[in-house]
Coordinates of C-alpha atoms and ligand atoms in Angstrom, one line a residue:
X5 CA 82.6 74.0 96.7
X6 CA 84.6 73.4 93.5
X7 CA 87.5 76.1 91.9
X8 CA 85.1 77.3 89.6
X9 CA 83.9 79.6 92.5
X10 CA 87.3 81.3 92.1
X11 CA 86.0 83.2 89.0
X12 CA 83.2 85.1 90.2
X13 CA 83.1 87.6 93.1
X14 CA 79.3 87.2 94.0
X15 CA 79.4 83.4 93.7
X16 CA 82.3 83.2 95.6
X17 CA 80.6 85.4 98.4
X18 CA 77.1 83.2 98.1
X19 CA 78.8 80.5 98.7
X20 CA 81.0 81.6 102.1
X21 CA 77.7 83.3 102.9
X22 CA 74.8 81.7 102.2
X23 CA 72.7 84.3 102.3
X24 CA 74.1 87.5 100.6
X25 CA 72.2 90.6 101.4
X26 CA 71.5 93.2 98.0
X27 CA 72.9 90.2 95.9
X28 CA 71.0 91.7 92.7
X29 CA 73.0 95.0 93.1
X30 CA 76.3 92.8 93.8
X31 CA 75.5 90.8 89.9
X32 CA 74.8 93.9 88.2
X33 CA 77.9 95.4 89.8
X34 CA 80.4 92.3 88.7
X35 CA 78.8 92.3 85.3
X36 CA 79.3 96.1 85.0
X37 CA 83.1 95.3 86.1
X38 CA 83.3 92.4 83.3
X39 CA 81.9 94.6 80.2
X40 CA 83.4 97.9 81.2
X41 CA 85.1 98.2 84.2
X42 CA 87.9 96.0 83.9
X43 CA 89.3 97.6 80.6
X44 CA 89.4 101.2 82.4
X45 CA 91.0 99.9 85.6
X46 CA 93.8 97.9 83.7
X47 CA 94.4 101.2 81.1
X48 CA 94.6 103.4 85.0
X49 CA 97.2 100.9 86.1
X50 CA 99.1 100.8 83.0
X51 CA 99.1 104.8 82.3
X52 CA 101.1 105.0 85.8
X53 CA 100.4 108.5 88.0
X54 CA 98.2 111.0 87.2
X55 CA 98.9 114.6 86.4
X56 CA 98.4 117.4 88.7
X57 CA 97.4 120.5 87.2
X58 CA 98.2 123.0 90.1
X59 CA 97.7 126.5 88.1
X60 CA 94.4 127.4 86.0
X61 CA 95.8 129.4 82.8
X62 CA 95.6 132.8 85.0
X63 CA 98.1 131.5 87.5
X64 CA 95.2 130.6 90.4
X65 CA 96.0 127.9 92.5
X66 CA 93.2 125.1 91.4
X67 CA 95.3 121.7 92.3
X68 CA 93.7 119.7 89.8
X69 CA 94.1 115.5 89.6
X70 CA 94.1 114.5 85.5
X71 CA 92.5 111.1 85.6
X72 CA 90.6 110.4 82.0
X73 CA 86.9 110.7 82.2
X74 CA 86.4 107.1 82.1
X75 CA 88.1 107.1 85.7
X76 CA 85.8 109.1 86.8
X77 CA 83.0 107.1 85.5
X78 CA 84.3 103.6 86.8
X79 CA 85.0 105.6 90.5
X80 CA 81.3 106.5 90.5
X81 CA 79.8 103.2 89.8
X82 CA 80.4 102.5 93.5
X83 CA 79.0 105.1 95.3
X84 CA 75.7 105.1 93.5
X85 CA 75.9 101.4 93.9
X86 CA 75.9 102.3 97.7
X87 CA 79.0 101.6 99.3
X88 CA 78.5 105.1 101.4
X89 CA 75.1 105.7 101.2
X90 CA 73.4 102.4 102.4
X91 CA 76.2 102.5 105.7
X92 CA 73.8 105.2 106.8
X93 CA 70.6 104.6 105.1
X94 CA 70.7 100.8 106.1
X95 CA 72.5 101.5 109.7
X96 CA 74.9 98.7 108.4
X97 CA 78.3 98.0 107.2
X98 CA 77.9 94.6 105.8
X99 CA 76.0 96.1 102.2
X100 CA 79.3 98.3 101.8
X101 CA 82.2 95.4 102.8
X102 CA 80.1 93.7 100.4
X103 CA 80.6 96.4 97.2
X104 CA 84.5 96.5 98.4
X105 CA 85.0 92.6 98.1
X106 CA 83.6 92.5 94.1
X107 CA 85.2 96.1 93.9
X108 CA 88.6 94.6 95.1
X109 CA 88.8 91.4 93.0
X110 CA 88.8 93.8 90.2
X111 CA 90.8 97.1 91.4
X112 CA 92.2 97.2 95.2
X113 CA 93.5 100.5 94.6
X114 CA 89.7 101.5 93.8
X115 CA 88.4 100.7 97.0
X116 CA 90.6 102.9 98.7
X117 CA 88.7 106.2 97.9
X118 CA 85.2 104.3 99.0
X119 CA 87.1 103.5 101.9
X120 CA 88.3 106.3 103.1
X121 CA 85.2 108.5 102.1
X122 CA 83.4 105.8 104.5
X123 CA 86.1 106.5 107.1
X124 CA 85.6 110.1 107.1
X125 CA 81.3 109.9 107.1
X126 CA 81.7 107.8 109.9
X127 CA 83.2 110.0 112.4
X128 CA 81.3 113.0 110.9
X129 CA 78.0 111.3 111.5
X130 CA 79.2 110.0 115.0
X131 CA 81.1 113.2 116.5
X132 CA 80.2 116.3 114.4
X133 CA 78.4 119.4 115.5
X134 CA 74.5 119.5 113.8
X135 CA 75.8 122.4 111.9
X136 CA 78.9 120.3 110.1
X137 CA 76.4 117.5 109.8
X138 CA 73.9 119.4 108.1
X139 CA 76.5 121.1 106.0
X140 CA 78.8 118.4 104.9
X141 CA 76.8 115.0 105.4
X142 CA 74.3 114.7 103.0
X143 CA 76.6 115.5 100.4
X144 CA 78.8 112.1 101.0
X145 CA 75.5 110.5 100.9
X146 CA 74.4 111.3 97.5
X147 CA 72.9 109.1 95.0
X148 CA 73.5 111.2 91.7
X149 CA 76.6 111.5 90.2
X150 CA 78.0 114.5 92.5
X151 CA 80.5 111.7 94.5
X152 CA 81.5 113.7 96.9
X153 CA 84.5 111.9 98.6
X154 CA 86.5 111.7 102.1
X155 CA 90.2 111.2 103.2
X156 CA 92.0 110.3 105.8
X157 CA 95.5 111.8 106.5
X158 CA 97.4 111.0 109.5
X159 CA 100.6 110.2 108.2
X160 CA 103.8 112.6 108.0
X161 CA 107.1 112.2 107.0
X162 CA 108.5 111.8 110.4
X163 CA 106.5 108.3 110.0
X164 CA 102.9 106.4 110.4
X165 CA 103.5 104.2 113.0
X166 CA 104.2 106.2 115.8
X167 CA 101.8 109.2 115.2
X168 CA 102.6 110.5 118.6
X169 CA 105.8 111.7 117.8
X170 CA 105.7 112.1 114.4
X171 CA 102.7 114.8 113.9
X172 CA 103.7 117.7 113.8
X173 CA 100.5 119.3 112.2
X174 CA 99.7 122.5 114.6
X175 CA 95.7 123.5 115.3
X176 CA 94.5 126.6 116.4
X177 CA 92.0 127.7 117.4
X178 CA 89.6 130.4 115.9
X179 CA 86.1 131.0 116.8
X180 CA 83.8 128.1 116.2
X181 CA 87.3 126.4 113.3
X182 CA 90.4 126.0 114.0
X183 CA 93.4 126.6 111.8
X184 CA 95.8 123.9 110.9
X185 CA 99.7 124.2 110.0
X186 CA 101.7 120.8 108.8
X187 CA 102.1 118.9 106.6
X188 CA 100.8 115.1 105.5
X189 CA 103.4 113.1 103.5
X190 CA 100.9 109.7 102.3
X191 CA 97.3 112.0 101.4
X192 CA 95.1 109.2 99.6
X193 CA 92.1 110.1 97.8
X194 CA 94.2 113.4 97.7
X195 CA 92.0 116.0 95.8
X196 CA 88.7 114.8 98.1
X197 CA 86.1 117.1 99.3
X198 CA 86.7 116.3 102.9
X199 CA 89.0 114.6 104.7
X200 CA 89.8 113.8 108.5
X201 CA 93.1 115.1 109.6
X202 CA 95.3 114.0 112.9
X203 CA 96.8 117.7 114.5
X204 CA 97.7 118.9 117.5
X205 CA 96.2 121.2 119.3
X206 CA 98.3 124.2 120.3
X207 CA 100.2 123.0 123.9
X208 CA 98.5 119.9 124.2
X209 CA 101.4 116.7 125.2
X210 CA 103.6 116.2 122.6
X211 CA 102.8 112.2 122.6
X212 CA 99.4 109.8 121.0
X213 CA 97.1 111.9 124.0
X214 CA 98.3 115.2 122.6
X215 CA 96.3 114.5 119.1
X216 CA 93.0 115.3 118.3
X217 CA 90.8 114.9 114.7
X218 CA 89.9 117.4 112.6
X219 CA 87.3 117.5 109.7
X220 CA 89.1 119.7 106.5
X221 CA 86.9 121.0 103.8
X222 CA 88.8 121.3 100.4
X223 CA 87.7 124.9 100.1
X224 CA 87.7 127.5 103.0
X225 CA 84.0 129.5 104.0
X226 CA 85.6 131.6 101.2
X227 CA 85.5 129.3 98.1
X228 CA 89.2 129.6 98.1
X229 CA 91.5 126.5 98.4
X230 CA 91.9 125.2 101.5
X231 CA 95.1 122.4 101.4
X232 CA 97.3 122.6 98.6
X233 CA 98.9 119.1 96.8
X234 CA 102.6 119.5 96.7
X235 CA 103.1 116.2 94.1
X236 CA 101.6 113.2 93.4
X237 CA 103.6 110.0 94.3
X238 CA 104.8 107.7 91.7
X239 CA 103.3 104.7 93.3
X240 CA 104.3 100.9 92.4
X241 CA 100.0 99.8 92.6
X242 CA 96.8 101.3 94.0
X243 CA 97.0 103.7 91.2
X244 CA 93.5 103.9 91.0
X245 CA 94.0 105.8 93.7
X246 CA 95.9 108.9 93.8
X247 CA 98.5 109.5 96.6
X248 CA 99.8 112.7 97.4
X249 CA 102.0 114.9 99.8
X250 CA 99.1 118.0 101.3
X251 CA 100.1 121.2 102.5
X252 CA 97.8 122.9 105.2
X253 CA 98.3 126.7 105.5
X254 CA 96.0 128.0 107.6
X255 CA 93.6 125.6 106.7
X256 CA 89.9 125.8 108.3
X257 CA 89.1 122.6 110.0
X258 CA 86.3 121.4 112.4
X259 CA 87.2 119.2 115.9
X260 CA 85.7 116.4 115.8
X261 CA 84.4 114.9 119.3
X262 CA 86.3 115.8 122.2
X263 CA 89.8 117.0 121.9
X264 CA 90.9 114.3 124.4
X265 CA 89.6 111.9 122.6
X266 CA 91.7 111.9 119.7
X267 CA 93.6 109.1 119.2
X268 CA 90.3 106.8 120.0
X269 CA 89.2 108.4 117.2
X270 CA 91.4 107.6 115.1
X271 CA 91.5 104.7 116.0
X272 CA 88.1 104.2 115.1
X273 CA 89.1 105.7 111.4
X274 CA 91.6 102.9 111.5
X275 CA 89.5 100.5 112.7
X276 CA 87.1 100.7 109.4
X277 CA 90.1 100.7 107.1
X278 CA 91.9 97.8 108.1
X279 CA 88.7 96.1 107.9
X280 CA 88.3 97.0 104.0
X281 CA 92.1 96.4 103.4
X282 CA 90.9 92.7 104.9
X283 CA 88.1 92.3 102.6
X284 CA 90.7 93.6 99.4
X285 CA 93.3 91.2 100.5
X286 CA 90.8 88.4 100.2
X287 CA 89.8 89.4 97.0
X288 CA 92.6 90.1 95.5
X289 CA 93.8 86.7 96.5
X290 CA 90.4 85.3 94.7
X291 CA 91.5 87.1 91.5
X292 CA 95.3 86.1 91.3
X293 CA 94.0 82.3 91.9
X294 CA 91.4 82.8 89.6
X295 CA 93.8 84.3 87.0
X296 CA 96.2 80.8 88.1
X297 CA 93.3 78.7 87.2
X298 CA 92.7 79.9 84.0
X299 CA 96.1 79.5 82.7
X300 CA 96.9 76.2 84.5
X301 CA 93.9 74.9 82.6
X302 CA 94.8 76.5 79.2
X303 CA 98.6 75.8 79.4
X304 CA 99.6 72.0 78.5
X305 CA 103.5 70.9 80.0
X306 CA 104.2 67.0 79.5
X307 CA 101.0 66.0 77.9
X308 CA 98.7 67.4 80.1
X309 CA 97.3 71.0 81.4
X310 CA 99.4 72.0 84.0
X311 CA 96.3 71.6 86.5
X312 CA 96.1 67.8 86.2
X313 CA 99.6 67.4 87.5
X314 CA 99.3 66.3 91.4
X315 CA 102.0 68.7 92.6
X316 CA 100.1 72.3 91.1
X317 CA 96.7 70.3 91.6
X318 CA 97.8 70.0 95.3
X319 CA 99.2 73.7 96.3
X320 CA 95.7 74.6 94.6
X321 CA 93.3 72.5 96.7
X322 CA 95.8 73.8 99.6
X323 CA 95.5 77.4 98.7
X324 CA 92.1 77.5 98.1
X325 CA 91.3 75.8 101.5
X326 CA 93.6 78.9 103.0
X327 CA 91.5 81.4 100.8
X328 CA 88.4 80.1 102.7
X329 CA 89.7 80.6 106.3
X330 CA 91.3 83.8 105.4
X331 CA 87.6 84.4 104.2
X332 CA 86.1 83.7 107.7
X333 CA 88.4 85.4 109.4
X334 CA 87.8 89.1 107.2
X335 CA 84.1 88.4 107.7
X336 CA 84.0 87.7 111.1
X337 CA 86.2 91.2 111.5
X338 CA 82.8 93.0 109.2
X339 CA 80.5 91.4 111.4
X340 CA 82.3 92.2 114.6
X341 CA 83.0 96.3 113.3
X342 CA 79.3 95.9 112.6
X343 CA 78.1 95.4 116.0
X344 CA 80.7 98.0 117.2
X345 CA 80.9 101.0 115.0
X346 CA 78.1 103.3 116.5
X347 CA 80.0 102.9 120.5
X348 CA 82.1 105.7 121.4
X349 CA 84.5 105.8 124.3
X350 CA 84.1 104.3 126.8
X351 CA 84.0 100.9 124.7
X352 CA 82.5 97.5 125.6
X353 CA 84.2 94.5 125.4
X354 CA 83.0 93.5 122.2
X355 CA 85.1 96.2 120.9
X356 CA 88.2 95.2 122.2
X357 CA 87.3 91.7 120.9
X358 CA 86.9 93.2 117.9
X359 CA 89.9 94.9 118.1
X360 CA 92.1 92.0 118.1
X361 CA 90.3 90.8 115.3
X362 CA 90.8 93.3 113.1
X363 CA 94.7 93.3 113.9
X364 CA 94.9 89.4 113.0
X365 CA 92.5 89.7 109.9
X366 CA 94.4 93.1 108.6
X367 CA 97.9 91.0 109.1
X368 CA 97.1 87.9 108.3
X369 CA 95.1 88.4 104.6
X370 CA 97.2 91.0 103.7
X371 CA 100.3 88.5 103.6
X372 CA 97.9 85.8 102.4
X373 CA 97.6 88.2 99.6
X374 CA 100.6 88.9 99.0
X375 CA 102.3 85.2 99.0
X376 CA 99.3 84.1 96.7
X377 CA 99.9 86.9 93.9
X378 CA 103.6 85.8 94.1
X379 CA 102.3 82.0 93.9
X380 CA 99.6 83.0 91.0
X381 CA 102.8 84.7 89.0
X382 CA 104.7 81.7 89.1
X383 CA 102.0 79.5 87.6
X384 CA 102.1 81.8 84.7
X385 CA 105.8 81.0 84.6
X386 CA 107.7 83.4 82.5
X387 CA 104.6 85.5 81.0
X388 CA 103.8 85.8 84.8
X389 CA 106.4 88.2 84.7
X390 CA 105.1 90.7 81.7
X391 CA 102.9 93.2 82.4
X392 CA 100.2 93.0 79.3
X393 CA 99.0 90.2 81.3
X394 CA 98.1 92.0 83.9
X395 CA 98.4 88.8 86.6
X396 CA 102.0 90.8 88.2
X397 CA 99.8 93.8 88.9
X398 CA 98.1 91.8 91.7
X399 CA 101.3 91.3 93.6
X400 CA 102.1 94.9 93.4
X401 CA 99.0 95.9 94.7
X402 CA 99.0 93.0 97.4
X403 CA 102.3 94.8 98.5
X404 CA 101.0 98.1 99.6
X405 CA 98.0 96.2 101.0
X406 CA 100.4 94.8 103.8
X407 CA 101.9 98.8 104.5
X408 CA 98.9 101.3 104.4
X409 CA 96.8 100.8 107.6
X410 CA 99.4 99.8 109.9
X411 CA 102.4 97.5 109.0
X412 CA 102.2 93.4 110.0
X413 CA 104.7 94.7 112.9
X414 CA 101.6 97.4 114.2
X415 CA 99.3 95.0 114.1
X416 CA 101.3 92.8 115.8
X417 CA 102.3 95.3 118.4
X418 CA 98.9 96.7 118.6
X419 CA 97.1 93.2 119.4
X420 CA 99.5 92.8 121.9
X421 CA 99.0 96.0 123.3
X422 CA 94.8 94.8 123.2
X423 CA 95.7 91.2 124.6
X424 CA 97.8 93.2 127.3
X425 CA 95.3 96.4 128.5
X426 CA 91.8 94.2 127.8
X427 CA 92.6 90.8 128.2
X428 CA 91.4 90.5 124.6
X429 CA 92.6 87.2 124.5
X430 CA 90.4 85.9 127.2
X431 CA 87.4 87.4 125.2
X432 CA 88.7 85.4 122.1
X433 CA 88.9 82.2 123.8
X434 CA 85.2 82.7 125.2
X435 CA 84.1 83.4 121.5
X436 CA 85.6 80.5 119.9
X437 CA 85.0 78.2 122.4
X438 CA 81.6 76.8 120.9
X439 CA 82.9 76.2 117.6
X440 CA 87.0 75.4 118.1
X441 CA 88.7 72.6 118.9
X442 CA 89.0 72.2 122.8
X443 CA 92.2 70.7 123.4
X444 CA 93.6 73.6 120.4
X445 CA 91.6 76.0 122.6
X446 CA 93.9 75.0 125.6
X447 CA 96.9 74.8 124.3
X448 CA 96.4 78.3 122.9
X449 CA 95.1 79.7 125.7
X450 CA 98.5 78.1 127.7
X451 CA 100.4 79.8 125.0
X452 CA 99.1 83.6 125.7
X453 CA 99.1 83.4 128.9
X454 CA 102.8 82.2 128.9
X455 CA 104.0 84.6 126.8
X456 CA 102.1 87.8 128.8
X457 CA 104.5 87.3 131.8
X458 CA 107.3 87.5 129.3
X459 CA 109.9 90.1 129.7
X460 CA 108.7 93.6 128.2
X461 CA 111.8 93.0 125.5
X462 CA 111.0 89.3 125.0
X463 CA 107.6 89.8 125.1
X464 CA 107.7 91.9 121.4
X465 CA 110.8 90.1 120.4
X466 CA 108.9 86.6 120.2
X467 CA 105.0 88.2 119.1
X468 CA 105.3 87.1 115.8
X469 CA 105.2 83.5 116.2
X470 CA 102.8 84.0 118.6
X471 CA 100.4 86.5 116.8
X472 CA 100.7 83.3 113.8
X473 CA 99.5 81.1 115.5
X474 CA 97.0 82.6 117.5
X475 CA 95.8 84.1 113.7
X476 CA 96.1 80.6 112.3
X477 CA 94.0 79.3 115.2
X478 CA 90.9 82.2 114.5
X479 CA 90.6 81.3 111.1
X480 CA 90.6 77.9 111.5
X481 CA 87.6 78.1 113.9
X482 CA 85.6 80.7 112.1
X483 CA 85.8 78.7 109.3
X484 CA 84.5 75.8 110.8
X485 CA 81.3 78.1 111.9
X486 CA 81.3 79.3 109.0
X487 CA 80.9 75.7 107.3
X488 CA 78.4 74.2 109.9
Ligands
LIG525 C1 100.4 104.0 98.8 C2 100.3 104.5 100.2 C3 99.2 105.3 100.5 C4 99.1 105.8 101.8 N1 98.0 106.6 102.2 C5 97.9 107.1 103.4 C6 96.8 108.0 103.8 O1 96.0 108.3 103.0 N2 96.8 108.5 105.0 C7 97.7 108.2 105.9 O2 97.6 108.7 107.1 N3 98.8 107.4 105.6 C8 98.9 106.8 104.4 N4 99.9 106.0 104.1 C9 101.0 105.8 105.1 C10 101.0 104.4 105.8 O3 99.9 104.3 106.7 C11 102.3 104.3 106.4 O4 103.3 104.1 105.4 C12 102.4 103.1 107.4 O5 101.6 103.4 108.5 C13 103.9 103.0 107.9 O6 104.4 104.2 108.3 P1 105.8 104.6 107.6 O7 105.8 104.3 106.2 O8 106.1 106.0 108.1 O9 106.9 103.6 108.3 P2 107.6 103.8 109.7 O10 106.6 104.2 110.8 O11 108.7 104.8 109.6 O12 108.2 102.4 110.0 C14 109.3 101.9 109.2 C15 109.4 100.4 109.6 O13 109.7 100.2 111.0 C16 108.7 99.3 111.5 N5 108.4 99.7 112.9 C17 108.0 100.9 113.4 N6 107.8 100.8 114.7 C18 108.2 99.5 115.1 C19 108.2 98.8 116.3 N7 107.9 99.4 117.4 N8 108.6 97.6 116.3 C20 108.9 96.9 115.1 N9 108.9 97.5 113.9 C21 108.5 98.8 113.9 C22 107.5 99.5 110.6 O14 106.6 98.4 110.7 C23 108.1 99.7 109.2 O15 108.5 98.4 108.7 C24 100.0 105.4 102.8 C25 101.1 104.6 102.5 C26 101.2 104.1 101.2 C27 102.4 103.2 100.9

């Protein structure tokens, strides 16, 4: 595999992959991206946050997101490609991961909205009554050009990592709804049709048990607006996303599943997110090297392009034989979510497995990200640094990669938490086994196991190193599957 692979989404993917399924649609969708799609993105990044019309001209509340019409055009291009629709139509993820990876190498902030619509069909599909499927579902699943789009909203200002004691959002119930009071600080996608919504239901425990998911229309029974956008966040990247602070008053919303089921359920949200914020961090490390490339072979320093000198030549070959294990280990989270995303509680082992996965390949390409947009910056030297050329856009994206969907010290925490309740770990080690090193294999294994019967302190204190390695060690082994 040479760089050149660097410059091309689909190629890149073909040749991880071997066999890539609905490659046709995944050409037609990079070369849409190279003759239109990049311009747009770049002019949304550049024009900064979006307006927000909240009154139409008679003083009614409308809460309306100004994007130019060509953002709407270039956020449509993905659904009809099918990163919703052939989830449900196929019964498979790997079609829409697929759409997010060329999505992400040209706009990371784009894939958020597919994301998160995906995250809010899912649960739909899986725990809604046949009356909210049949209302709301075929809608998200829509071909045309009606995109009708989900959200997620857990987060309030009290905080995101510990939802337990920081959701304040209030349901009621009444009749076959409920009513929700609260409000939601970080609202992606904000201005959606749908989205899911983390409350708690009148006198239920004021911890993570107490919180059950809701499904919010954007307009009540009514036709009248049904949660209200305070502001739109100036945000740093992802503007191709907008980010705002929602209002629920009163607000009609639908239980999904079983109240005490809650927080698997949105854990199960989570669980499809951090997955896609994998596949984006991958990407977006394939574009800032790609980006690197070019210029490196373009700019000359002491006779020579910059490439052909054995120091940048080097952190290359080194990076891109990271990009490749940080490769194997998104993937293997897609294929593993893929097996698991139709379980509900109570889950199998493969889902715990999966689970600690997905908290090593959400932490561990989201700083891969992150380290290589700064790296990619440098090799543009001092014009890395202005932003007509667009390559310090990728590190400014990469950075709100590594917060939304859980900070590296929640994914940390929470693979503990996996390798602690489901001996996770163990599962690992019997996965790996056939295709990692044995002697590796033993030492890691003597590793956990050392550090379970840690102090409770200690045990958190020292996770990081541990959590790095054990990442390290994953990707290193899928790779080599991934190779043979
Ligand atoms: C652009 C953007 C869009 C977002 N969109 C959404 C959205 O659509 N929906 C949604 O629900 N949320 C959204 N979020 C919120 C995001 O999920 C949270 O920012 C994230 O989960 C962290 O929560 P917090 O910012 O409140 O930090 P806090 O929870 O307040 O944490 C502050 C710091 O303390 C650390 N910390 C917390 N607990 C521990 C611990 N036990 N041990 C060690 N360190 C700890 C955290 O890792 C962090 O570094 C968005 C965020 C951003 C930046």
């Amino acid at each position: 595999m040479t760089f050149d692979s660097l410059r091309s989404p689909a190629i890149y993917l073909r040749q991880m992959l071997g066999t890539v399924p609905h490659e046709e649609t995944l050409q037609e969708y990079e070369t849409w991206w190279e003759k239109a799609g990049q311009a747009i993105s770049h002019s949304i990044d550049r024009a900064g946050t979006p307006w927000l019309r909240m009154f139409d001209p008679l003083g009614k509340r409308v809460d309306e997101i100004l994007y130019p019409p060509e953002y709407w055009q270039m956020l449509k291009r993905g659904y009809q490609a099918g990163v919703i629709w052939r989830a449900f139509e196929e019964r498979s993820l790997l079609p829409s991961y697929l759409l997010g990876y060329v999505t992400s190498f040209y706009d990371p902030g784009l894939y958020c909205p597919y994301t998160v619509s995906l995250s809010t069909a899912a649960p739909l599909d899986k725990y809604g009554s046949e009356n909210l499927k049949a209302r709301f579902l075929p809608q998200m699943l829509r071909k045309d050009e009606a995109a009708w789009q989900g959200a997620t909203w857990m987060t309030e200002i009290k905080g995101g990592s510990d939802l337990g004691a920081a959701v304040e959002t209030v349901a009621k119930p009444a009749g076959d709804k409920w009513l929700l009071n609260g409000e939601k600080y970080f609202s992606s996608n904000v201005g959606a049709e749908l989205a899911v919504v983390a409350a708690r239901p009148e006198g239920a425990p004021e911890n993570v048990r107490g919180l059950a998911l809701f499904l919010l229309p954007k307009y009540r029974e009514d036709g009248h607006l049904n949660y209200f956008i305070r502001r739109i966040k100036d945000k740093i990247g992802t503007r191709s996303v907008p980010t705002g602070e929602v209002e629920l008053k009163n607000s009609e919303a639908y239980l999904l599943g079983k109240p005490e089921w809650g927080i698997y359920l949105i854990l199960e949200v989570l669980n499809l997110s951090r997955v896609a914020n994998s596949i984006a961090s991958v990407a977006l490390a394939q574009r800032a090297m790609s980006d690197a490339l070019n210029y490196a072979e373009g700019r000359t320093a002491f006779g020579k392009p910059v490439i052909e000198h054995p120091l940048l030549r080097k952190q290359f070959e080194d990076r891109f034989a990271a990009l490749q294990a940080a490769f194997a280990l998104g993937w293997e989270s897609v294929q593993l979510l893929n097996e698991v995303w139709r379980e509900t509680p109570p889950y199998s082992d493969r889902y715990h497995l999966f689970r600690l996965v997905a908290h090593f390949a959400k932490y561990w390409t989201a700083e891969f990200a992150a380290q290589t947009s700064k790296w990619a910056m440098e090799v543009y030297g001092g014009i890395g640094t202005l932003a007509e050329y667009h390559v310090e856009r990728w590190l400014r994206e990469a950075m709100i990669l590594q917060i939304w969907e859980g900070t590296p010290h929640r994914q940390i925490l929470d693979g503990l938490e996996v390798m602690q309740r489901k001996a996770a770990h163990r599962l690992l080690f019997q996965h790996l086994a056939p295709m990692a090193d044995s002697q590796r294999l033993q030492e890691m294994t003597r590793q956990v196991e050392k550090h379970l019967v840690l102090s409770a302190e200690a045990k958190e204190a020292q996770a990081e190193k541990l959590f790095q390695d054990l990442a390290q060690f994953t990707a290193s082994a899928l790779l080599r599957k991934m190779q043979k």
